[in-house]
Amino acid sequence: MIQRMTGVLDFQTQALTLRAERQRLIAGNIANADTPGYVARDFDFAAALRDAVRARGPGGNDLGAPVAGRAGATALRYALPAQTSMDGNSVDMDRERASFVDNSVKYEATLRFINGSVRTMLDAMKSHNQG
Amino acid sequence: MSMFRIFDVAGSAVSAQTQRLNVVASNLANADTVAGPDGQAYKARQVVFQTLMMGQGAQAAASAGVRVSTITEADTPGRRVHDPQHPAADDDGYVTFSNVNAVEEMVDMISASRSYQNSVEVMNTARTLLLKTLQMGQA
């Protein structure tokens, strides 16, 4: 029973961990915007989340570290430069900033989903006369 | 907790850009100097950035910070001005000034300042997200 209640939370945890991972990756890209020869990197969020959920197994309720973000769980990809530069740097600042904002909004959204399910669960646990 | 690593990454970028701004400032300050620290005309300096892997083990690939690897000096010949009265004039009456190009330095300064702002914004966003994560389940 409790497994059915935490199933949603489990999925959102994987999503949140991957969002944090991606945020860190984009921060690295922005930090290296002026580094010669640096190649911008990113990962396919949907595929990574699918892999993380599959690795966790259906209905897996074992406690422990979440699967997402573990070694080899996310394959990094190299971004193709929209405009090449002389120093071999492929960070597209506009794209990175857009990804950064997009990722932080989705991180917040995931947080709200988690807060929502926690509140639902707490409400369900309360007895009716507690208000 | 991978989000905390963002502060290391953005912090390294801020510190590297500060060093770049420092070099720009010293270049601009020396735009009209005749002699540098070695007695020769001052040479414009430029920082070279290098990627610095900050995480351990499996996280190393995802945390790419930045650091200043070397500071290079420009080889271009200095500006030569004919001024026989100048105490630093050579036998032909020419004074060799530094090879700093003020326009290039200004462009470099704006670029460094924008990168600095970007990194600060990254840190602010990470801070906001972490604070909201701390409040998870309380709202």
CSV table of C-alpha atoms in Angstrom, one decimal:
chain,number,residue,atom,x,y,z
A,1,MET,CA,0.0,0.0,0.0
A,2,ILE,CA,2.7,2.5,1.0
A,3,GLN,CA,4.6,1.4,-2.1
A,4,ARG,CA,1.7,2.6,-4.2
A,5,MET,CA,1.8,6.0,-2.4
A,6,THR,CA,5.5,6.4,-2.8
A,7,GLY,CA,5.7,5.2,-6.4
A,8,VAL,CA,4.9,8.7,-7.7
A,9,LEU,CA,7.5,10.2,-5.3
A,10,ASP,CA,10.1,7.7,-6.5
A,11,PHE,CA,9.6,8.8,-10.1
A,12,GLN,CA,9.8,12.5,-9.3
A,13,THR,CA,13.0,11.9,-7.3
A,14,GLN,CA,14.6,10.4,-10.3
A,15,ALA,CA,13.5,13.4,-12.4
A,16,LEU,CA,14.7,15.9,-9.7
A,17,THR,CA,18.1,14.2,-9.5
A,18,LEU,CA,18.5,14.3,-13.3
A,19,ARG,CA,17.4,17.9,-13.4
A,20,ALA,CA,20.1,18.8,-10.8
A,21,GLU,CA,22.6,16.9,-12.9
A,22,ARG,CA,21.7,18.8,-16.0
A,23,GLN,CA,21.8,22.1,-14.2
A,24,ARG,CA,25.4,21.3,-13.1
A,25,LEU,CA,26.3,20.4,-16.7
A,26,ILE,CA,24.9,23.6,-18.1
A,27,ALA,CA,26.7,25.6,-15.3
A,28,GLY,CA,29.9,24.0,-16.5
A,29,ASN,CA,29.2,25.0,-20.1
A,30,ILE,CA,28.5,28.6,-19.1
A,31,ALA,CA,31.7,28.7,-17.0
A,32,ASN,CA,33.7,27.5,-19.9
A,33,ALA,CA,32.2,30.0,-22.4
A,34,ASP,CA,35.7,31.5,-23.0
A,35,THR,CA,37.9,28.4,-22.7
A,36,PRO,CA,39.7,27.5,-26.0
A,37,GLY,CA,38.8,24.1,-27.3
A,38,TYR,CA,36.0,23.4,-24.9
A,39,VAL,CA,33.1,21.4,-26.4
A,40,ALA,CA,29.7,22.1,-24.9
A,41,ARG,CA,27.9,19.0,-23.5
A,42,ASP,CA,24.4,18.0,-22.6
A,43,PHE,CA,22.3,14.8,-22.3
A,44,ASP,CA,19.0,13.7,-23.5
A,45,PHE,CA,16.8,14.2,-20.5
A,46,ALA,CA,13.9,12.0,-21.6
A,47,ALA,CA,16.2,9.0,-22.4
A,48,ALA,CA,18.1,9.4,-19.2
A,49,LEU,CA,14.9,9.5,-17.1
A,50,ARG,CA,13.6,6.4,-19.0
A,51,ASP,CA,16.9,4.6,-18.3
A,52,ALA,CA,16.8,5.6,-14.6
A,53,VAL,CA,13.2,4.4,-14.2
A,54,ARG,CA,13.9,1.2,-16.0
A,55,ALA,CA,17.1,0.5,-14.0
A,56,ARG,CA,15.1,1.0,-10.8
A,57,GLY,CA,12.6,-1.6,-11.9
A,58,PRO,CA,8.8,-1.5,-11.8
A,59,GLY,CA,7.6,-1.0,-8.3
A,60,GLY,CA,11.1,-1.1,-6.8
A,61,ASN,CA,10.7,0.2,-3.3
A,62,ASP,CA,14.1,-0.6,-1.9
A,63,LEU,CA,15.6,2.2,0.0
A,64,GLY,CA,18.9,3.6,-1.0
A,65,ALA,CA,20.6,6.0,-3.4
A,66,PRO,CA,18.5,6.9,-6.4
A,67,VAL,CA,19.6,5.4,-9.7
A,68,ALA,CA,19.6,8.6,-11.6
A,69,GLY,CA,23.0,10.2,-12.0
A,70,ARG,CA,24.9,7.1,-11.1
A,71,ALA,CA,28.0,6.3,-13.1
A,72,GLY,CA,27.2,5.5,-16.7
A,73,ALA,CA,23.5,6.1,-16.2
A,74,THR,CA,23.6,9.3,-18.4
A,75,ALA,CA,25.5,9.3,-21.6
A,76,LEU,CA,26.9,12.8,-22.3
A,77,ARG,CA,26.6,14.2,-25.8
A,78,TYR,CA,28.5,16.9,-27.5
A,79,ALA,CA,26.7,19.9,-28.8
A,80,LEU,CA,27.2,20.9,-32.4
A,81,PRO,CA,28.2,24.5,-32.7
A,82,ALA,CA,25.7,26.8,-34.5
A,83,GLN,CA,28.6,29.1,-35.4
A,84,THR,CA,32.1,27.8,-35.3
A,85,SER,CA,34.8,29.9,-33.7
A,86,MET,CA,38.6,30.1,-34.2
A,87,ASP,CA,39.5,28.7,-30.8
A,88,GLY,CA,37.4,25.6,-31.2
A,89,ASN,CA,35.0,26.5,-28.4
A,90,SER,CA,31.5,25.3,-29.2
A,91,VAL,CA,29.5,26.9,-26.3
A,92,ASP,CA,26.5,28.8,-27.7
A,93,MET,CA,25.7,31.2,-25.0
A,94,ASP,CA,22.1,31.9,-26.1
A,95,ARG,CA,21.4,28.2,-26.2
A,96,GLU,CA,23.0,27.5,-22.9
A,97,ARG,CA,21.1,30.3,-21.2
A,98,ALA,CA,17.9,29.1,-22.7
A,99,SER,CA,18.6,25.6,-21.5
A,100,PHE,CA,19.6,26.9,-18.1
A,101,VAL,CA,16.3,28.8,-17.6
A,102,ASP,CA,14.3,25.9,-19.1
A,103,ASN,CA,15.9,23.5,-16.8
A,104,SER,CA,15.5,25.6,-13.6
A,105,VAL,CA,11.8,26.1,-14.4
A,106,LYS,CA,11.3,22.4,-14.8
A,107,TYR,CA,13.3,21.7,-11.7
A,108,GLU,CA,10.9,23.9,-9.8
A,109,ALA,CA,8.0,22.2,-11.4
A,110,THR,CA,9.2,18.8,-10.3
A,111,LEU,CA,9.6,20.3,-6.8
A,112,ARG,CA,6.0,21.4,-6.8
A,113,PHE,CA,4.9,18.0,-8.0
A,114,ILE,CA,6.7,16.4,-5.1
A,115,ASN,CA,5.3,19.0,-2.6
A,116,GLY,CA,1.8,18.3,-4.0
A,117,SER,CA,2.1,14.6,-3.6
A,118,VAL,CA,3.5,15.0,-0.1
A,119,ARG,CA,0.6,17.2,0.9
A,120,THR,CA,-1.9,14.8,-0.6
A,121,MET,CA,-0.3,11.9,1.3
A,122,LEU,CA,-0.3,13.9,4.6
A,123,ASP,CA,-3.9,14.9,4.1
A,124,ALA,CA,-4.8,11.3,3.5
A,125,MET,CA,-3.0,10.3,6.8
A,126,LYS,CA,-4.8,12.9,8.9
A,127,SER,CA,-8.0,11.9,10.6
A,128,HIS,CA,-11.1,13.8,9.6
A,129,ASN,CA,-11.5,15.6,12.9
A,130,GLN,CA,-8.0,17.1,12.9
A,131,GLY,CA,-9.1,19.6,10.3
B,1,MET,CA,24.5,16.4,-3.7
B,2,SER,CA,25.3,17.5,-7.2
B,3,MET,CA,23.6,20.9,-7.0
B,4,PHE,CA,26.3,22.1,-4.5
B,5,ARG,CA,28.9,21.5,-7.2
B,6,ILE,CA,27.4,24.3,-9.2
B,7,PHE,CA,28.8,26.8,-6.8
B,8,ASP,CA,32.3,25.4,-7.3
B,9,VAL,CA,31.9,25.5,-11.1
B,10,ALA,CA,30.5,29.0,-11.2
B,11,GLY,CA,32.9,30.2,-8.5
B,12,SER,CA,35.9,29.0,-10.6
B,13,ALA,CA,34.5,30.9,-13.6
B,14,VAL,CA,34.0,34.1,-11.5
B,15,SER,CA,37.6,33.8,-10.2
B,16,ALA,CA,39.0,33.2,-13.7
B,17,GLN,CA,37.1,36.1,-15.2
B,18,THR,CA,38.3,38.3,-12.3
B,19,GLN,CA,41.8,37.4,-13.2
B,20,ARG,CA,41.1,38.3,-16.8
B,21,LEU,CA,39.7,41.6,-15.7
B,22,ASN,CA,42.8,42.2,-13.7
B,23,VAL,CA,45.0,41.6,-16.7
B,24,VAL,CA,42.9,43.9,-18.8
B,25,ALA,CA,43.2,46.6,-16.1
B,26,SER,CA,47.0,46.3,-16.0
B,27,ASN,CA,47.1,46.4,-19.8
B,28,LEU,CA,45.0,49.5,-20.0
B,29,ALA,CA,47.0,51.1,-17.2
B,30,ASN,CA,50.2,50.4,-19.1
B,31,ALA,CA,48.9,51.5,-22.5
B,32,ASP,CA,51.2,54.5,-22.5
B,33,THR,CA,54.2,53.2,-20.5
B,34,VAL,CA,57.6,53.1,-22.2
B,35,ALA,CA,59.3,50.6,-20.0
B,36,GLY,CA,58.0,47.4,-18.4
B,37,PRO,CA,59.3,45.6,-15.4
B,38,ASP,CA,62.2,44.2,-17.4
B,39,GLY,CA,63.3,47.5,-18.8
B,40,GLN,CA,61.9,46.7,-22.3
B,41,ALA,CA,58.6,48.2,-23.5
B,42,TYR,CA,55.6,46.7,-21.7
B,43,LYS,CA,54.0,43.8,-23.5
B,44,ALA,CA,50.2,43.3,-23.5
B,45,ARG,CA,49.2,40.2,-21.5
B,46,GLN,CA,46.4,37.8,-22.1
B,47,VAL,CA,45.0,35.0,-19.9
B,48,VAL,CA,44.5,31.5,-21.3
B,49,PHE,CA,41.6,29.6,-19.9
B,50,GLN,CA,41.6,25.8,-19.3
B,51,THR,CA,38.9,23.4,-18.3
B,52,LEU,CA,39.2,22.1,-14.8
B,53,MET,CA,37.4,18.8,-13.9
B,54,MET,CA,36.1,19.4,-10.4
B,55,GLY,CA,34.2,16.2,-9.5
B,56,GLN,CA,35.5,12.9,-8.3
B,57,GLY,CA,35.0,9.6,-10.1
B,58,ALA,CA,31.8,9.3,-12.1
B,59,GLN,CA,30.9,13.0,-11.5
B,60,ALA,CA,34.1,14.3,-12.9
B,61,ALA,CA,32.8,14.5,-16.4
B,62,ALA,CA,29.8,16.6,-15.6
B,63,SER,CA,31.5,19.3,-13.4
B,64,ALA,CA,33.6,21.3,-15.7
B,65,GLY,CA,35.1,24.3,-14.0
B,66,VAL,CA,37.6,26.7,-15.5
B,67,ARG,CA,41.0,28.1,-14.4
B,68,VAL,CA,43.7,30.3,-15.8
B,69,SER,CA,46.4,28.0,-17.1
B,70,THR,CA,48.9,30.6,-18.3
B,71,ILE,CA,49.3,34.3,-19.0
B,72,THR,CA,50.9,35.0,-22.4
B,73,GLU,CA,52.5,38.1,-23.6
B,74,ALA,CA,51.8,39.5,-27.0
B,75,ASP,CA,54.7,39.6,-29.5
B,76,THR,CA,53.6,42.4,-31.7
B,77,PRO,CA,56.1,45.3,-32.0
B,78,GLY,CA,55.4,48.2,-29.7
B,79,ARG,CA,54.2,51.6,-31.0
B,80,ARG,CA,57.2,53.7,-32.0
B,81,VAL,CA,57.0,57.5,-31.8
B,82,HIS,CA,59.6,60.0,-33.0
B,83,ASP,CA,60.4,62.1,-30.0
B,84,PRO,CA,64.1,62.9,-29.7
B,85,GLN,CA,63.5,65.0,-26.5
B,86,HIS,CA,62.1,61.9,-24.6
B,87,PRO,CA,64.5,60.5,-22.1
B,88,ALA,CA,63.8,57.0,-23.3
B,89,ALA,CA,64.5,57.8,-27.0
B,90,ASP,CA,66.9,55.6,-28.8
B,91,ASP,CA,69.8,56.7,-31.1
B,92,ASP,CA,67.4,57.5,-34.0
B,93,GLY,CA,65.1,59.6,-31.7
B,94,TYR,CA,62.3,57.0,-31.5
B,95,VAL,CA,60.5,56.0,-28.3
B,96,THR,CA,59.0,52.5,-28.1
B,97,PHE,CA,55.8,52.4,-26.2
B,98,SER,CA,53.9,49.3,-25.1
B,99,ASN,CA,52.0,47.2,-27.7
B,100,VAL,CA,48.7,47.5,-25.9
B,101,ASN,CA,45.7,48.0,-28.2
B,102,ALA,CA,43.2,49.9,-26.2
B,103,VAL,CA,40.2,48.9,-28.3
B,104,GLU,CA,41.0,45.2,-28.0
B,105,GLU,CA,41.4,45.6,-24.3
B,106,MET,CA,38.0,47.3,-24.0
B,107,VAL,CA,36.3,44.5,-26.0
B,108,ASP,CA,38.1,42.0,-23.7
B,109,MET,CA,36.8,43.8,-20.7
B,110,ILE,CA,33.2,43.8,-21.9
B,111,SER,CA,33.4,40.1,-22.7
B,112,ALA,CA,34.9,39.3,-19.3
B,113,SER,CA,32.2,41.4,-17.5
B,114,ARG,CA,29.4,39.6,-19.4
B,115,SER,CA,30.9,36.2,-18.6
B,116,TYR,CA,31.2,37.2,-14.9
B,117,GLN,CA,27.5,38.3,-14.9
B,118,ASN,CA,26.5,35.0,-16.4
B,119,SER,CA,28.3,33.0,-13.7
B,120,VAL,CA,26.8,35.1,-10.9
B,121,GLU,CA,23.4,34.5,-12.4
B,122,VAL,CA,24.1,30.8,-12.5
B,123,MET,CA,25.0,30.9,-8.8
B,124,ASN,CA,21.9,32.9,-7.9
B,125,THR,CA,19.6,30.5,-9.7
B,126,ALA,CA,21.3,27.5,-8.0
B,127,ARG,CA,20.8,29.2,-4.7
B,128,THR,CA,17.1,29.8,-5.3
B,129,LEU,CA,16.6,26.2,-6.4
B,130,LEU,CA,18.5,24.8,-3.4
B,131,LEU,CA,16.5,27.0,-1.0
B,132,LYS,CA,13.3,25.7,-2.5
B,133,THR,CA,14.6,22.2,-2.3
B,134,LEU,CA,15.2,22.7,1.4
B,135,GLN,CA,11.6,23.6,1.9
B,136,MET,CA,10.4,20.5,0.2
B,137,GLY,CA,7.3,19.1,1.8
B,138,GLN,CA,6.8,22.1,4.1
B,139,ALA,CA,4.8,24.3,1.8
